Tab-separated table of C-alpha atoms in Angstrom:
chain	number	residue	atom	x	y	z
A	1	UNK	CA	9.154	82.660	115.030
A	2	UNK	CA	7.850	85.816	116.078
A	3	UNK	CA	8.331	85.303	119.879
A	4	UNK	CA	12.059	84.076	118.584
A	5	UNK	CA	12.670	87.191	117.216
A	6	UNK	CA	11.549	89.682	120.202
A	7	UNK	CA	13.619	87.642	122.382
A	8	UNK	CA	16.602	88.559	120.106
A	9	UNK	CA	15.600	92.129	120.526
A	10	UNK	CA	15.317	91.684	124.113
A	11	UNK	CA	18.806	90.399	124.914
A	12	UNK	CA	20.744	93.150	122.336
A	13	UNK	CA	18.888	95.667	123.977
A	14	UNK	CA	20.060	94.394	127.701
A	15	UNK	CA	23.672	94.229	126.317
A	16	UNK	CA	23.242	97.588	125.242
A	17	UNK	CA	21.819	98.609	128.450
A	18	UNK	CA	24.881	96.801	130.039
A	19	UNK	CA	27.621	98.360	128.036
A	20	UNK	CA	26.122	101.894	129.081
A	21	UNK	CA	25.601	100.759	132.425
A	22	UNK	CA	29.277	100.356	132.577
A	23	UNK	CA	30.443	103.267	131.466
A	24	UNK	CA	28.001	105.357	134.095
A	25	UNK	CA	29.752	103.059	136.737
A	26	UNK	CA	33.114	103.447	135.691
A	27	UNK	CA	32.674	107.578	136.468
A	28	UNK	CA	31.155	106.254	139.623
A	29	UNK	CA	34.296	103.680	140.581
A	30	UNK	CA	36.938	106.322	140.196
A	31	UNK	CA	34.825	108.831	141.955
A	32	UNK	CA	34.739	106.360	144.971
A	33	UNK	CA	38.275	105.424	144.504
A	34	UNK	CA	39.045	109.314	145.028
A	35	UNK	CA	37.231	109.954	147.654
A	36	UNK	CA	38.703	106.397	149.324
A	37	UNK	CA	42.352	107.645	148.934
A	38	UNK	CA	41.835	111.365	150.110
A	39	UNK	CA	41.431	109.473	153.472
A	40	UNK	CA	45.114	108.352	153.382
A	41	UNK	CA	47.889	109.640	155.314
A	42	UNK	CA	50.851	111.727	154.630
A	43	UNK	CA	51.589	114.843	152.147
A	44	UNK	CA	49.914	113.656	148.660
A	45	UNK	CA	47.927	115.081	145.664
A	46	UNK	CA	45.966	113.670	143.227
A	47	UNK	CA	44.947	113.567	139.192
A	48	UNK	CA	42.311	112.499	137.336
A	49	UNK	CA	41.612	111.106	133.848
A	50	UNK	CA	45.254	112.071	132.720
A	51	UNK	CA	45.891	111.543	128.733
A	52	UNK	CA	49.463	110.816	128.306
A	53	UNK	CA	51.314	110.535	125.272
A	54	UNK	CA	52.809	107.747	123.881
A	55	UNK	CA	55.783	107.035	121.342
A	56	UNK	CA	53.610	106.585	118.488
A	57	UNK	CA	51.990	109.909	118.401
A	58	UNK	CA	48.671	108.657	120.377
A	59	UNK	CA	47.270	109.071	124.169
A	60	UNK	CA	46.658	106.688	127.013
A	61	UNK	CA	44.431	107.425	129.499
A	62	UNK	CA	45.539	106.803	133.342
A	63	UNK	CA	42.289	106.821	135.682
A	64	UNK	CA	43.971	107.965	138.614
A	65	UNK	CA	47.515	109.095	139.761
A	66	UNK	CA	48.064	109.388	143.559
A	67	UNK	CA	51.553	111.136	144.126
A	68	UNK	CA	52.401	110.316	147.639
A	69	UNK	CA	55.308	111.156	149.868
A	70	UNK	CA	55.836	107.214	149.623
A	71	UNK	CA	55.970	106.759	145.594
A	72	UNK	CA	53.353	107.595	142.751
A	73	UNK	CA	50.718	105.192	142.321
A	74	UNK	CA	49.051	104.679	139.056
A	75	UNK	CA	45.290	103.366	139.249
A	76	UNK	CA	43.419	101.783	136.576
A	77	UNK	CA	39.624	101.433	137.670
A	78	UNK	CA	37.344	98.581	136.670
A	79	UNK	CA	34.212	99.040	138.208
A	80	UNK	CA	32.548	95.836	136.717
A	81	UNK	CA	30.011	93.119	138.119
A	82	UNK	CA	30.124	89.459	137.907
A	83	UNK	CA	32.553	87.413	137.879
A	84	UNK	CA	35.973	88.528	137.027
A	85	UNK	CA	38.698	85.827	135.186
A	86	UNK	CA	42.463	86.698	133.900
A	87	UNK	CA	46.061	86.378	134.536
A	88	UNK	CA	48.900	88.673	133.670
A	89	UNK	CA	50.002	86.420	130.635
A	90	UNK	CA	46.391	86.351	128.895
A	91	UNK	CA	45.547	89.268	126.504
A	92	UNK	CA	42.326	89.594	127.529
A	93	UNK	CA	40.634	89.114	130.360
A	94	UNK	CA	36.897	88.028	131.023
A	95	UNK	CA	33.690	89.698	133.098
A	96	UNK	CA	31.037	87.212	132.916
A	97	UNK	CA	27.656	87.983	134.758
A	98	UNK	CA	23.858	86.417	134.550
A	99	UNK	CA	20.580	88.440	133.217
A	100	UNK	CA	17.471	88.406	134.825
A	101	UNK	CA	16.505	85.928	132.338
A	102	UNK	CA	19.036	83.515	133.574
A	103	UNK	CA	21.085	84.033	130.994
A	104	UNK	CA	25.317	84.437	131.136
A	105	UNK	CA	26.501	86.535	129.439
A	106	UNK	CA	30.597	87.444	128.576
A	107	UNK	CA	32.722	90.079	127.457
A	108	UNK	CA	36.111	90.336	126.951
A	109	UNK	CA	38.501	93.571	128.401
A	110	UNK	CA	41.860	94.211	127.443
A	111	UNK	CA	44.418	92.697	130.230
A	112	UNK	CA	44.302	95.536	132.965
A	113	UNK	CA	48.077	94.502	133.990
A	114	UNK	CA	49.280	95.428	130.581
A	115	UNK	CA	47.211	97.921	130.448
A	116	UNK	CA	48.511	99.742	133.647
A	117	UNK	CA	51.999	99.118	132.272
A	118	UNK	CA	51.328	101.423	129.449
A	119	UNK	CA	50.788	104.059	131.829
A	120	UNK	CA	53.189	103.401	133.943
A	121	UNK	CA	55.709	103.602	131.429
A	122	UNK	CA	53.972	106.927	129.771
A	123	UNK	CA	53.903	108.501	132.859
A	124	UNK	CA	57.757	107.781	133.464
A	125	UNK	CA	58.592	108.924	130.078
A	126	UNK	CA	56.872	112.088	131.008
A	127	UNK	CA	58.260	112.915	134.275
A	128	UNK	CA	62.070	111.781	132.862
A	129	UNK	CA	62.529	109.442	135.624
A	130	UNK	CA	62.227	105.701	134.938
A	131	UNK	CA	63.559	105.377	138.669
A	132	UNK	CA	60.882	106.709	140.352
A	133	UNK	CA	59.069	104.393	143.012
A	134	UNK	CA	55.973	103.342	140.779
A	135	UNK	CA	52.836	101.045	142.138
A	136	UNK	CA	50.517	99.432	139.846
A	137	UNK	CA	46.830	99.001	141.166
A	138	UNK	CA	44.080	97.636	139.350
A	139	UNK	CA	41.122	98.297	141.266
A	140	UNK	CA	37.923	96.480	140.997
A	141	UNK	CA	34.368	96.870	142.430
A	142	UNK	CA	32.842	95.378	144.974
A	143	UNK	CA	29.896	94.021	143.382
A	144	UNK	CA	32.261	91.644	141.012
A	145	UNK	CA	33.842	88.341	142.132
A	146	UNK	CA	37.435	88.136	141.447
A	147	UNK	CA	37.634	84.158	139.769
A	148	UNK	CA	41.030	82.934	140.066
A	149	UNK	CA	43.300	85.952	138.821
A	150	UNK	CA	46.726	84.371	138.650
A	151	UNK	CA	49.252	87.094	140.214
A	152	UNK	CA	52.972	85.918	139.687
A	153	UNK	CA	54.683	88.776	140.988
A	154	UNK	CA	54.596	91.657	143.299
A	155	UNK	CA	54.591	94.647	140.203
A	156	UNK	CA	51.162	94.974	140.269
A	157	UNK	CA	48.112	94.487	142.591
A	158	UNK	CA	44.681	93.561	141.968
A	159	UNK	CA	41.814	94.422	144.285
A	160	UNK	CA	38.356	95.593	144.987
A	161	UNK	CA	38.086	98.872	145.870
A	162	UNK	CA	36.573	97.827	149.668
A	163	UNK	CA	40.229	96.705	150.479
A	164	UNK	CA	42.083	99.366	148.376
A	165	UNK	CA	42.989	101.994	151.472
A	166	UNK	CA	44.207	99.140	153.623
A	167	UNK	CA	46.848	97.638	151.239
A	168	UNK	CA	47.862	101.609	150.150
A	169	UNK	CA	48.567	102.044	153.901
A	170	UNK	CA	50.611	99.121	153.962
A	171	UNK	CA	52.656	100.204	150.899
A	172	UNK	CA	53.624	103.446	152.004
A	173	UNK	CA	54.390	101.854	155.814
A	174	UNK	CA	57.117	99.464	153.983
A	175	UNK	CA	58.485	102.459	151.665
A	176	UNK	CA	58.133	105.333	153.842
A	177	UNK	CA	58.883	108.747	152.508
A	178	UNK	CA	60.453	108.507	149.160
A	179	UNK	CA	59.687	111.996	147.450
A	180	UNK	CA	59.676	115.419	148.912
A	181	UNK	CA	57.141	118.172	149.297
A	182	UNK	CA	59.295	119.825	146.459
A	183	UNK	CA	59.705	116.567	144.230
A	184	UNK	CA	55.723	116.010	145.020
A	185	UNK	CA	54.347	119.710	143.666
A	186	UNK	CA	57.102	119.026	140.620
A	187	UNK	CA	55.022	115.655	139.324
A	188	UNK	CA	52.250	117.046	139.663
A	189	UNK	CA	52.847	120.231	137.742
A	190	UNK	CA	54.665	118.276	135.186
A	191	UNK	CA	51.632	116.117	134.758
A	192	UNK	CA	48.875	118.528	135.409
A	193	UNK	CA	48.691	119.511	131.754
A	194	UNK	CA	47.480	116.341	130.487
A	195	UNK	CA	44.400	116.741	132.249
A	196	UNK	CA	43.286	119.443	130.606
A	197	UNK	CA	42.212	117.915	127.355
A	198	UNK	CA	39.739	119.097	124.882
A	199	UNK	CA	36.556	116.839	124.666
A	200	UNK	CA	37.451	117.002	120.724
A	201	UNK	CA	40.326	114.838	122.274
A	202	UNK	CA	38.768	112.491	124.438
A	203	UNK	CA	36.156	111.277	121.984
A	204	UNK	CA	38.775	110.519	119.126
A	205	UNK	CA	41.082	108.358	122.317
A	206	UNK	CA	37.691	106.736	122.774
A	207	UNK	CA	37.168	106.446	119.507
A	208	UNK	CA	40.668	104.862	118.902
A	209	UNK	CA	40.301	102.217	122.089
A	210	UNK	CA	37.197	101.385	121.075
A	211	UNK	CA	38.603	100.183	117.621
A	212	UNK	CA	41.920	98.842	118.602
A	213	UNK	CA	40.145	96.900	121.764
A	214	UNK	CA	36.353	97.226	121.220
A	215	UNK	CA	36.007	98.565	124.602
């Protein structure tokens, strides 16, 4: 029983191990996925970790906002390993990756597409133009395996990071400029201010995420 028991301990503590794992990669992936789109083209500025507000008092909080002269795209980072399953209808989506033990293991995320809508429509609220050209990306790492993610339409796309610059350029090639230098600098002062948050503030929106999703 005893050697039952340790091997109990062993796996919690790998899962625990795991979960902090991914939150020292997730700094990492939207690092990378900064430093991947400062090599695009064209006049363009960037935020990071923006809390927005939302109708019912609370924040959401956008990974990465890339106002280009072609539109504003709104990034939601998932630097996860494994395999990666989901579709835009499904709630919640699934990473599922092995131990050195042999073991699978599987956690559930909250649907990144939905999630990414939030934003989108935060952000829209906040800039008091539901017109604006808008992308959706939802960028994965490299080291995961995306396992048949059903995309029905073209509102969103969902990537690893390694193609991410690639598929940007090709967005703003078939939009072209669609803001000016002044419309550009006024997003980005309108939206600058919610990056300047109080860690007081971003532990109780982790706090609330964490119970609402258990992320």
């Amino acid at each position: 029983m005893v050697w039952m028991v340790v091997l109990v301990l062993i796996v919690c503590l790998y899962c625990v191990i795991e979960r902090s794992g991914n939150q020292d990669r997730g700094q990492q992936g939207e690092t990378e996925i900064y430093d991947t789109l400062k090599k695009l083209g064209g006049r363009k500025v960037m935020l990071s970790n923006c809390y927005l507000p939302l109708r019912n008092g609370e924040t959401t909080e956008v990974d990465l906002i890339l106002i280009h002269e072609s539109g504003i795209y709104v990034i939601e980072s998932k630097n996860y390993r494994g395999q990666i399953f989901g579709s835009e209808t499904q709630k919640y989506w699934t990473q599922s990756f092995s131990d050195r033990q042999g073991s699978t293991h599987k956690y559930r995320f909250y649907n990144p597409v939905w999630q990414n809508d939030t934003h989108i429509k935060a952000l829209q609220r906040v800039l008091g133009d539901p017109k604006v050209n808008v992308y959706s990306y939802i960028v994965f790492g490299n080291e995961c395996v995306l396992m048949d993610i059903e995309q029905r339409s073209d509102d969103y796309c969902v990537i690893q990071r390694k193609n991410l610059l690639s598929v940007v350029k090709a967005t703003a090639r078939a939009h072209r400029k669609r803001l000016s230098n002044k419309m550009i600098h006024e997003y980005y002062g309108r939206l600058h201010p919610y990056t300047r948050v109080s860690e007081k503030k971003k532990a109780e929106h982790a706090h609330r995420v964490h119970e609402k999703y258990g992320a």
